[in-house]
Tab-separated table of C-alpha atoms and ligand atoms in Angstrom:
chain	number	residue	atom	x	y	z
A	34	MET	CA	-103.431	158.954	-8.442
A	35	ASN	CA	-101.720	156.253	-10.507
A	36	ASP	CA	-103.620	153.114	-9.434
A	37	ARG	CA	-102.212	150.461	-11.764
A	38	PHE	CA	-100.432	148.784	-8.843
A	39	LEU	CA	-103.717	148.355	-6.925
A	40	ARG	CA	-105.525	147.230	-10.074
A	41	ALA	CA	-102.897	144.554	-10.770
A	42	CYS	CA	-103.100	143.352	-7.141
A	43	ARG	CA	-106.816	142.835	-7.728
A	44	ARG	CA	-106.168	141.069	-11.070
A	45	ARG	CA	-107.901	143.818	-13.019
A	46	PRO	CA	-106.682	144.945	-16.462
A	47	VAL	CA	-103.946	147.624	-16.471
A	48	ASP	CA	-102.556	150.029	-19.091
A	49	VAL	CA	-99.000	148.827	-18.415
A	50	THR	CA	-97.469	146.430	-15.880
A	51	PRO	CA	-96.872	148.206	-12.544
A	52	VAL	CA	-93.412	148.014	-10.995
A	53	TRP	CA	-91.809	148.752	-7.632
A	54	PHE	CA	-88.763	147.289	-5.880
A	55	MET	CA	-88.386	145.761	-2.458
A	56	ARG	CA	-85.760	147.864	-0.601
A	57	GLN	CA	-86.178	150.633	-3.175
A	58	ALA	CA	-85.560	153.092	-0.337
A	59	GLY	CA	-82.100	152.385	0.951
A	60	ARG	CA	-78.433	152.159	0.320
A	61	SER	CA	-78.548	152.002	-3.483
A	62	LEU	CA	-79.641	155.660	-3.480
A	63	PRO	CA	-76.971	158.366	-2.899
A	64	GLU	CA	-79.587	160.656	-1.345
A	65	TYR	CA	-80.370	157.917	1.224
A	66	ARG	CA	-76.690	157.372	2.005
A	67	ALA	CA	-76.254	161.122	2.475
A	68	LEU	CA	-79.094	161.158	5.012
A	69	ARG	CA	-77.705	158.087	6.799
A	70	GLU	CA	-74.411	159.913	7.331
A	71	ARG	CA	-76.312	162.341	9.537
A	72	TYR	CA	-78.975	160.092	11.105
A	73	GLY	CA	-79.148	156.538	12.463
A	74	MET	CA	-81.824	154.063	11.327
A	75	PHE	CA	-83.881	154.503	14.485
A	76	GLU	CA	-83.466	158.285	14.287
A	77	ILE	CA	-85.015	158.242	10.806
A	78	MET	CA	-87.816	155.917	11.904
A	79	ALA	CA	-88.573	158.082	14.968
A	80	SER	CA	-89.095	161.149	12.766
A	81	ALA	CA	-92.244	161.424	10.650
A	82	GLU	CA	-90.564	163.976	8.332
A	83	LEU	CA	-87.420	161.881	7.747
A	84	THR	CA	-89.456	158.695	7.279
A	85	ALA	CA	-91.620	160.444	4.699
A	86	GLU	CA	-88.568	161.898	2.937
A	87	VAL	CA	-86.794	158.526	2.613
A	88	THR	CA	-90.017	156.862	1.444
A	89	LEU	CA	-90.376	159.517	-1.279
A	90	GLN	CA	-86.776	159.355	-2.544
A	91	PRO	CA	-87.202	156.310	-4.829
A	92	VAL	CA	-90.600	157.526	-6.063
A	93	ARG	CA	-89.059	160.806	-7.238
A	94	ARG	CA	-85.988	159.281	-8.796
A	95	LEU	CA	-87.221	155.988	-10.251
A	96	GLY	CA	-90.844	156.596	-11.258
A	97	VAL	CA	-92.086	153.411	-9.553
A	98	ASP	CA	-95.821	152.683	-9.309
A	99	ALA	CA	-95.892	152.162	-5.526
A	100	ALA	CA	-94.086	153.474	-2.475
A	101	ILE	CA	-93.213	151.307	0.519
A	102	LEU	CA	-93.104	152.879	3.943
A	103	PHE	CA	-89.534	153.277	5.162
A	104	SER	CA	-89.398	151.268	8.354
A	105	ASP	CA	-88.177	147.886	9.555
A	106	ILE	CA	-89.794	144.639	10.626
A	107	VAL	CA	-88.328	144.954	14.150
A	108	LEU	CA	-89.635	148.495	14.759
A	109	PRO	CA	-92.879	147.289	16.454
A	110	LEU	CA	-90.800	145.376	19.013
A	111	ALA	CA	-88.658	148.446	19.679
A	112	ALA	CA	-91.889	150.445	20.052
A	113	ILE	CA	-93.082	148.213	22.894
A	114	GLY	CA	-89.741	148.461	24.666
A	115	VAL	CA	-87.812	145.389	23.508
A	116	ASP	CA	-84.088	146.188	23.388
A	117	VAL	CA	-83.138	145.877	19.696
A	118	GLU	CA	-80.673	147.784	17.551
A	119	ILE	CA	-80.027	147.705	13.818
A	120	LYS	CA	-76.288	147.225	13.340
A	121	PRO	CA	-74.947	148.662	10.079
A	122	GLY	CA	-73.942	145.885	7.698
A	123	VAL	CA	-75.468	143.251	10.014
A	124	GLY	CA	-79.164	143.839	10.678
A	125	PRO	CA	-81.378	143.643	13.768
A	126	VAL	CA	-79.565	142.539	16.950
A	127	PHE	CA	-81.316	141.795	20.270
A	128	ALA	CA	-79.391	142.382	23.518
A	129	ASP	CA	-81.507	139.824	25.347
A	130	PRO	CA	-82.925	137.139	23.015
A	131	PHE	CA	-86.181	135.253	23.594
A	132	ARG	CA	-85.592	132.101	25.662
A	133	THR	CA	-88.403	131.147	28.062
A	134	ALA	CA	-92.067	131.692	28.861
A	135	ASP	CA	-91.042	134.646	31.072
A	136	ASP	CA	-89.968	136.443	27.897
A	137	LEU	CA	-93.570	136.449	26.654
A	138	GLU	CA	-94.219	139.262	29.161
A	139	ARG	CA	-91.884	141.485	27.118
A	140	LEU	CA	-94.305	141.239	24.187
A	141	ARG	CA	-97.072	143.447	25.466
A	142	PRO	CA	-99.838	144.433	23.023
A	143	LEU	CA	-99.025	147.271	20.663
A	144	ASP	CA	-100.952	150.482	21.094
A	145	PRO	CA	-101.355	152.717	17.995
A	146	THR	CA	-99.926	155.612	20.026
A	147	ASP	CA	-96.662	153.597	20.234
A	148	MET	CA	-96.241	154.309	16.539
A	149	ALA	CA	-97.182	157.976	16.215
A	150	ALA	CA	-94.102	158.750	14.081
A	151	VAL	CA	-95.152	156.078	11.582
A	152	THR	CA	-98.782	157.128	11.316
A	153	ASP	CA	-97.757	160.812	11.113
A	154	ALA	CA	-95.350	159.922	8.297
A	155	ILE	CA	-98.134	158.112	6.456
A	156	LYS	CA	-100.374	161.166	6.760
A	157	ILE	CA	-97.642	163.352	5.209
A	158	LEU	CA	-97.093	160.752	2.500
A	159	THR	CA	-100.692	160.201	1.450
A	160	ALA	CA	-100.956	163.945	0.818
A	161	GLU	CA	-97.781	164.002	-1.314
A	162	LEU	CA	-97.530	160.667	-3.094
A	163	PRO	CA	-98.618	160.253	-6.727
A	164	VAL	CA	-98.763	156.467	-6.186
A	165	PRO	CA	-100.230	154.101	-3.554
A	166	LEU	CA	-98.340	153.498	-0.311
A	167	ILE	CA	-97.630	149.938	0.836
A	168	GLY	CA	-97.577	149.343	4.583
A	169	PHE	CA	-95.826	146.251	5.899
A	170	ALA	CA	-95.048	144.006	8.828
A	171	GLY	CA	-92.710	141.107	9.453
A	172	ALA	CA	-94.444	137.732	9.653
A	173	PRO	CA	-94.269	135.965	13.038
A	174	PHE	CA	-91.737	133.327	11.945
A	175	THR	CA	-89.290	135.815	10.442
A	176	VAL	CA	-89.525	138.238	13.385
A	177	ALA	CA	-89.267	135.323	15.832
A	178	SER	CA	-86.130	134.121	14.056
A	179	TYR	CA	-84.326	137.388	14.922
A	180	PHE	CA	-85.703	137.507	18.466
A	181	VAL	CA	-84.819	133.878	19.249
A	182	GLU	CA	-81.413	133.829	17.510
A	183	GLY	CA	-80.508	137.302	18.782
A	184	GLY	CA	-79.720	138.483	15.250
A	185	PRO	CA	-79.436	137.344	11.627
A	186	SER	CA	-78.855	133.621	11.253
A	187	ARG	CA	-77.889	131.161	8.574
A	188	ASP	CA	-79.529	127.985	9.877
A	189	TYR	CA	-82.191	129.183	12.378
A	190	ALA	CA	-81.050	126.401	14.717
A	191	LYS	CA	-82.275	127.947	17.983
A	192	THR	CA	-85.554	128.949	16.374
A	193	LYS	CA	-86.259	125.503	14.922
A	194	ALA	CA	-85.175	123.802	18.152
A	195	LEU	CA	-87.617	125.950	20.143
A	196	MET	CA	-90.375	125.326	17.586
A	197	ARG	CA	-90.070	121.534	17.923
A	198	SER	CA	-89.093	121.191	21.597
A	199	GLU	CA	-91.552	123.670	23.123
A	200	PRO	CA	-94.539	123.736	20.818
A	201	THR	CA	-96.821	125.483	23.320
A	202	LEU	CA	-94.339	128.283	24.005
A	203	TRP	CA	-93.629	128.556	20.250
A	204	ALA	CA	-97.331	128.919	19.462
A	205	ALA	CA	-97.697	131.527	22.219
A	206	LEU	CA	-94.716	133.479	20.859
A	207	LEU	CA	-96.095	133.464	17.305
A	208	ASP	CA	-99.523	134.397	18.603
A	209	ARG	CA	-98.199	137.506	20.367
A	210	LEU	CA	-96.177	138.482	17.307
A	211	ALA	CA	-99.287	138.022	15.154
A	212	ASP	CA	-101.297	140.337	17.433
A	213	ILE	CA	-98.555	142.957	17.208
A	214	ALA	CA	-98.447	142.651	13.402
A	215	ILE	CA	-102.237	143.004	13.143
A	216	ALA	CA	-102.205	146.186	15.263
A	217	TRP	CA	-99.225	147.519	13.279
A	218	LEU	CA	-100.821	146.880	9.880
A	219	ARG	CA	-104.234	148.195	10.905
A	220	ALA	CA	-102.706	151.442	12.158
A	221	GLN	CA	-100.840	151.881	8.847
A	222	VAL	CA	-103.990	151.360	6.780
A	223	ASP	CA	-106.065	153.590	9.083
A	224	ALA	CA	-103.464	156.327	8.525
A	225	GLY	CA	-103.660	155.966	4.722
A	226	ALA	CA	-101.680	152.957	3.425
A	227	SER	CA	-103.471	151.384	0.403
A	228	ALA	CA	-101.978	147.884	0.518
A	229	VAL	CA	-100.037	145.720	2.968
A	230	GLN	CA	-97.171	143.299	2.549
A	231	LEU	CA	-96.342	140.596	5.071
A	232	PHE	CA	-92.621	139.794	4.868
A	233	ASP	CA	-91.943	136.175	5.822
A	234	SER	CA	-88.516	136.541	4.308
A	235	TRP	CA	-86.972	133.464	5.880
A	236	ALA	CA	-89.938	131.033	5.770
A	237	GLY	CA	-88.162	129.252	2.905
A	238	ALA	CA	-85.875	127.714	5.546
A	239	LEU	CA	-88.813	125.554	6.715
A	240	SER	CA	-90.144	122.249	5.436
A	241	ALA	CA	-93.680	122.426	4.066
A	242	GLU	CA	-94.839	120.367	7.053
A	243	ASP	CA	-93.335	122.758	9.604
A	244	TYR	CA	-94.622	125.732	7.678
A	245	ARG	CA	-98.170	124.409	7.464
A	246	GLY	CA	-98.440	123.126	11.022
A	247	ARG	CA	-96.270	125.501	13.033
A	248	VAL	CA	-96.056	128.832	11.209
A	249	MET	CA	-98.850	129.317	8.701
A	250	PRO	CA	-101.689	129.524	11.285
A	251	ALA	CA	-100.224	132.675	12.887
A	252	SER	CA	-99.680	134.316	9.476
A	253	ALA	CA	-103.200	133.328	8.408
A	254	ARG	CA	-104.540	135.022	11.533
A	255	ILE	CA	-102.809	138.250	10.461
A	256	PHE	CA	-104.374	138.193	6.997
A	257	ALA	CA	-107.796	137.449	8.518
A	258	GLY	CA	-107.212	140.261	11.015
A	259	VAL	CA	-106.875	142.873	8.260
A	260	ALA	CA	-109.371	141.372	5.764
A	261	ASP	CA	-112.155	143.822	6.655
A	262	LEU	CA	-109.939	146.783	5.653
A	263	GLY	CA	-110.361	145.852	1.984
A	264	VAL	CA	-106.764	146.600	0.929
A	265	PRO	CA	-104.697	144.150	-1.166
A	266	ARG	CA	-102.592	141.807	0.958
A	267	ILE	CA	-99.202	140.664	-0.366
A	268	HIS	CA	-97.327	137.670	1.104
A	269	PHE	CA	-93.610	137.378	0.375
A	270	GLY	CA	-90.753	135.071	1.301
A	271	VAL	CA	-87.378	134.012	-0.109
A	272	GLY	CA	-86.790	130.421	-1.250
A	273	THR	CA	-90.471	129.626	-0.811
A	274	GLY	CA	-90.985	127.699	-4.065
A	275	GLU	CA	-92.385	124.707	-2.179
A	276	LEU	CA	-94.639	126.941	-0.042
A	277	LEU	CA	-96.160	129.208	-2.685
A	278	ALA	CA	-99.613	127.587	-2.687
A	279	ASP	CA	-99.738	127.687	1.133
A	280	MET	CA	-98.628	131.319	1.185
A	281	GLY	CA	-101.584	132.172	-1.011
A	282	ALA	CA	-103.964	130.017	1.006
A	283	ALA	CA	-102.860	131.820	4.195
A	284	GLY	CA	-105.129	134.645	3.062
A	285	ALA	CA	-103.118	136.717	0.603
A	286	ASP	CA	-104.351	138.381	-2.579
A	287	VAL	CA	-100.848	138.613	-4.060
A	288	VAL	CA	-98.084	136.005	-3.716
A	289	GLY	CA	-94.490	137.258	-3.863
A	290	VAL	CA	-92.128	135.035	-5.839
A	291	ASP	CA	-88.333	135.050	-5.602
A	292	TRP	CA	-86.081	134.413	-8.625
A	293	ARG	CA	-85.638	130.675	-8.104
A	294	ILE	CA	-88.995	129.705	-9.613
A	295	PRO	CA	-89.924	131.055	-13.075
A	296	LEU	CA	-93.125	133.092	-12.949
A	297	ASP	CA	-95.078	130.723	-15.234
A	298	GLU	CA	-94.176	127.813	-12.941
A	299	ALA	CA	-95.161	129.907	-9.889
A	300	ARG	CA	-98.487	130.563	-11.615
A	301	ARG	CA	-98.980	126.796	-11.990
A	302	ARG	CA	-98.204	126.268	-8.313
A	303	VAL	CA	-100.492	128.953	-6.852
A	304	GLY	CA	-103.347	128.696	-9.372
A	305	GLY	CA	-105.312	131.509	-10.939
A	306	ALA	CA	-106.937	132.976	-7.837
A	307	TYR	CA	-103.961	135.158	-6.859
A	308	ALA	CA	-101.915	137.950	-8.373
A	309	LEU	CA	-98.144	137.375	-8.514
A	310	GLN	CA	-95.358	139.790	-7.605
A	311	GLY	CA	-91.811	139.345	-8.846
A	312	ASN	CA	-89.329	138.123	-9.776
A	313	LEU	CA	-86.131	139.435	-11.374
A	314	ASP	CA	-82.967	138.235	-9.628
A	315	PRO	CA	-81.662	141.316	-7.752
A	316	ALA	CA	-78.067	140.195	-8.347
A	317	LEU	CA	-78.569	140.571	-12.112
A	318	CYS	CA	-79.371	144.256	-11.619
A	319	THR	CA	-75.656	144.804	-10.991
A	320	ALA	CA	-74.819	143.473	-14.499
A	321	PRO	CA	-74.579	145.567	-17.715
A	322	TRP	CA	-77.923	146.804	-19.056
A	323	ASN	CA	-78.242	144.197	-21.847
A	324	VAL	CA	-78.240	141.441	-19.180
A	325	VAL	CA	-80.844	143.235	-17.065
A	326	GLU	CA	-82.988	143.867	-20.121
A	327	ALA	CA	-82.951	140.226	-21.232
A	328	ALA	CA	-83.802	139.015	-17.737
A	329	ALA	CA	-86.643	141.540	-17.364
A	330	ALA	CA	-88.006	140.574	-20.789
A	331	ASP	CA	-88.033	136.937	-19.683
A	332	VAL	CA	-90.042	137.812	-16.543
A	333	LEU	CA	-92.578	139.730	-18.634
A	334	GLU	CA	-92.799	136.930	-21.184
A	335	ARG	CA	-93.571	134.388	-18.460
A	336	ALA	CA	-96.187	136.729	-16.961
A	337	ALA	CA	-97.684	136.553	-20.473
A	338	GLY	CA	-99.732	139.735	-20.184
A	339	ARG	CA	-102.307	138.058	-17.934
A	340	PRO	CA	-103.959	140.375	-15.402
A	341	GLY	CA	-102.459	140.127	-11.930
A	342	HIS	CA	-98.728	140.738	-12.326
A	343	VAL	CA	-96.805	143.281	-10.264
A	344	PHE	CA	-93.222	143.497	-11.515
A	345	ASN	CA	-90.642	143.446	-8.731
A	346	LEU	CA	-87.308	141.885	-7.890
A	347	GLY	CA	-87.192	138.446	-6.296
A	348	HIS	CA	-85.846	140.098	-3.122
A	349	GLY	CA	-84.476	143.480	-2.076
A	350	VAL	CA	-82.334	145.817	-4.193
A	351	LEU	CA	-78.646	145.167	-3.480
A	352	PRO	CA	-76.789	148.249	-2.166
A	353	GLU	CA	-74.303	148.181	-5.064
A	354	THR	CA	-77.089	148.483	-7.673
A	355	SER	CA	-76.930	151.595	-9.845
A	356	PRO	CA	-80.044	153.788	-9.518
A	357	ASP	CA	-79.755	154.384	-13.284
A	358	THR	CA	-80.315	150.673	-13.896
A	359	LEU	CA	-83.419	150.726	-11.694
A	360	GLN	CA	-84.746	153.791	-13.486
A	361	ARG	CA	-84.172	152.158	-16.890
A	362	LEU	CA	-85.846	149.003	-15.620
A	363	VAL	CA	-88.981	150.949	-14.669
A	364	GLU	CA	-89.051	152.478	-18.163
A	365	PHE	CA	-88.529	149.067	-19.763
A	366	VAL	CA	-91.377	147.455	-17.801
A	367	HIS	CA	-93.687	150.361	-18.637
A	368	GLU	CA	-92.788	150.085	-22.310
A	369	HIS	CA	-92.996	146.299	-22.676
A	370	GLY	CA	-95.286	145.119	-19.892
B	115	1CP	O1	-77.644	150.728	7.302
B	115	1CP	C1	-78.797	150.857	6.884
B	115	1CP	O2	-79.149	151.872	6.227
B	115	1CP	C2	-79.766	149.811	7.281
B	115	1CP	C3	-80.167	148.860	6.191
B	115	1CP	C4	-81.646	148.624	6.376
B	115	1CP	C5	-82.680	149.265	5.680
B	115	1CP	C6	-82.549	150.302	4.579
B	115	1CP	C7	-82.241	147.757	7.317
B	115	1CP	C8	-81.557	146.907	8.316
B	115	1CP	N1	-83.618	147.872	7.198
B	115	1CP	C9	-83.920	148.787	6.212
B	115	1CP	C10	-85.258	149.264	5.809
B	115	1CP	C11	-86.299	148.235	5.541
B	115	1CP	N2	-86.369	147.032	6.155
B	115	1CP	C12	-87.413	148.380	4.674
B	115	1CP	C13	-87.811	149.637	3.921
B	115	1CP	C14	-87.006	149.844	2.684
B	115	1CP	C15	-87.660	149.467	1.393
B	115	1CP	O3	-88.113	148.311	1.237
B	115	1CP	O4	-87.698	150.308	0.491
B	115	1CP	C16	-88.108	147.173	4.718
B	115	1CP	C17	-89.349	146.809	3.915
B	115	1CP	C18	-87.448	146.351	5.664
B	115	1CP	C19	-87.959	145.041	6.076
B	115	1CP	C20	-86.997	144.045	6.602
B	115	1CP	N3	-86.037	144.194	7.544
B	115	1CP	C21	-87.036	142.682	6.246
B	115	1CP	C22	-88.034	142.097	5.305
B	115	1CP	C23	-87.629	142.416	3.914
B	115	1CP	C24	-86.452	141.623	3.400
B	115	1CP	O5	-85.484	142.256	3.014
B	115	1CP	O6	-86.569	140.397	3.357
B	115	1CP	C25	-86.052	142.015	6.955
B	115	1CP	C26	-85.695	140.549	6.889
B	115	1CP	C27	-85.414	142.972	7.782
B	115	1CP	C28	-84.333	142.754	8.737
B	115	1CP	C29	-83.164	143.605	8.397
B	115	1CP	N4	-83.120	144.957	8.675
B	115	1CP	C30	-81.930	145.466	8.225
B	115	1CP	C31	-81.193	144.411	7.610
B	115	1CP	C32	-79.839	144.560	6.987
B	115	1CP	C33	-81.993	143.259	7.705
B	115	1CP	C34	-81.640	141.879	7.152
B	115	1CP	C35	-80.636	141.189	8.011
B	115	1CP	C36	-80.487	139.728	7.641
B	115	1CP	O7	-79.850	139.433	6.632
B	115	1CP	O8	-81.021	138.873	8.381
């Protein structure tokens, strides 16, 4: 088993810098698109074999140092019976968004048997993978933003209005989502995942004050709730430059950094007690190779060969990215990192 990803998460020395890509399984791969012509998102996620196959696709083709389970942050809600669909080209859409305290009843606790397809997929994967598997969950704020807005949003107006106008209901909502995330992550690790990533993708929309007082406690409870499992815990969000220190302090071992903050500056902001993951701008991966190469070299230079760097993009792979570029990028990081 290639363990350089886990070693880097723990800030131990590595032979070469490990690399994987958020959204490495997905629409940039022709083999994924071919499968999606025959199966819907939820059809793939309901099948252990298809989930395992899609998770393996980028590992086979790209030579990355970690796999990430193919799933979605809204799957746990679907598993407990909340009506949500994933609309192609849009994202998660809820037929009946969260509005009042009555809606809390729809968030019943998650039972591991609700996610048999996921844990079965992980069992297939841990037998087949040459690299560690990352399990993941959506952080309470980011999941709440879809549930409250009813779908993707630009300004999170309904979510922020609820957060400030009904603080008790907001805290109760985040608390239930935290419990679901803890159960979801624990089941993934019990089945064989070797690390977990909490995606608070949209936390960067919050002020530091709102984050600290109204969001961070629920995320911190999730990290505390999986601490005894002993697997590295990664915490990622987009546009979170002002929150990086808090995202570490929430209980992570690895802080994900998007492309807006250079890695050496991110290091200054979070301090030396955390590993960093990032942070090549995914948009640049659509440019000619010489541009990608220069940008990747800059990331590695700012990481400065210190232990505790996992190379990644600053957010997910864009669908129009060429798999050849990603493959070359893996080779480049292995050669120069
Ligand atoms: O048509 C398709 O094939 C669906 C596109 C797609 C895919 C491939 C969606 C809909 N989800 C996924 C898989 C997925 N989602 C993975 C596994 C793939 C991998 O990383 O290799 C992961 C980790 C997620 C997690 C996820 N879903 C996040 C957090 C990560 C991030 O990108 O910030 C978020 C915010 C979502 C919501 C979501 N699901 C899908 C879309 C298009 C979106 C974003 C919508 C929006 O812009 O708000």
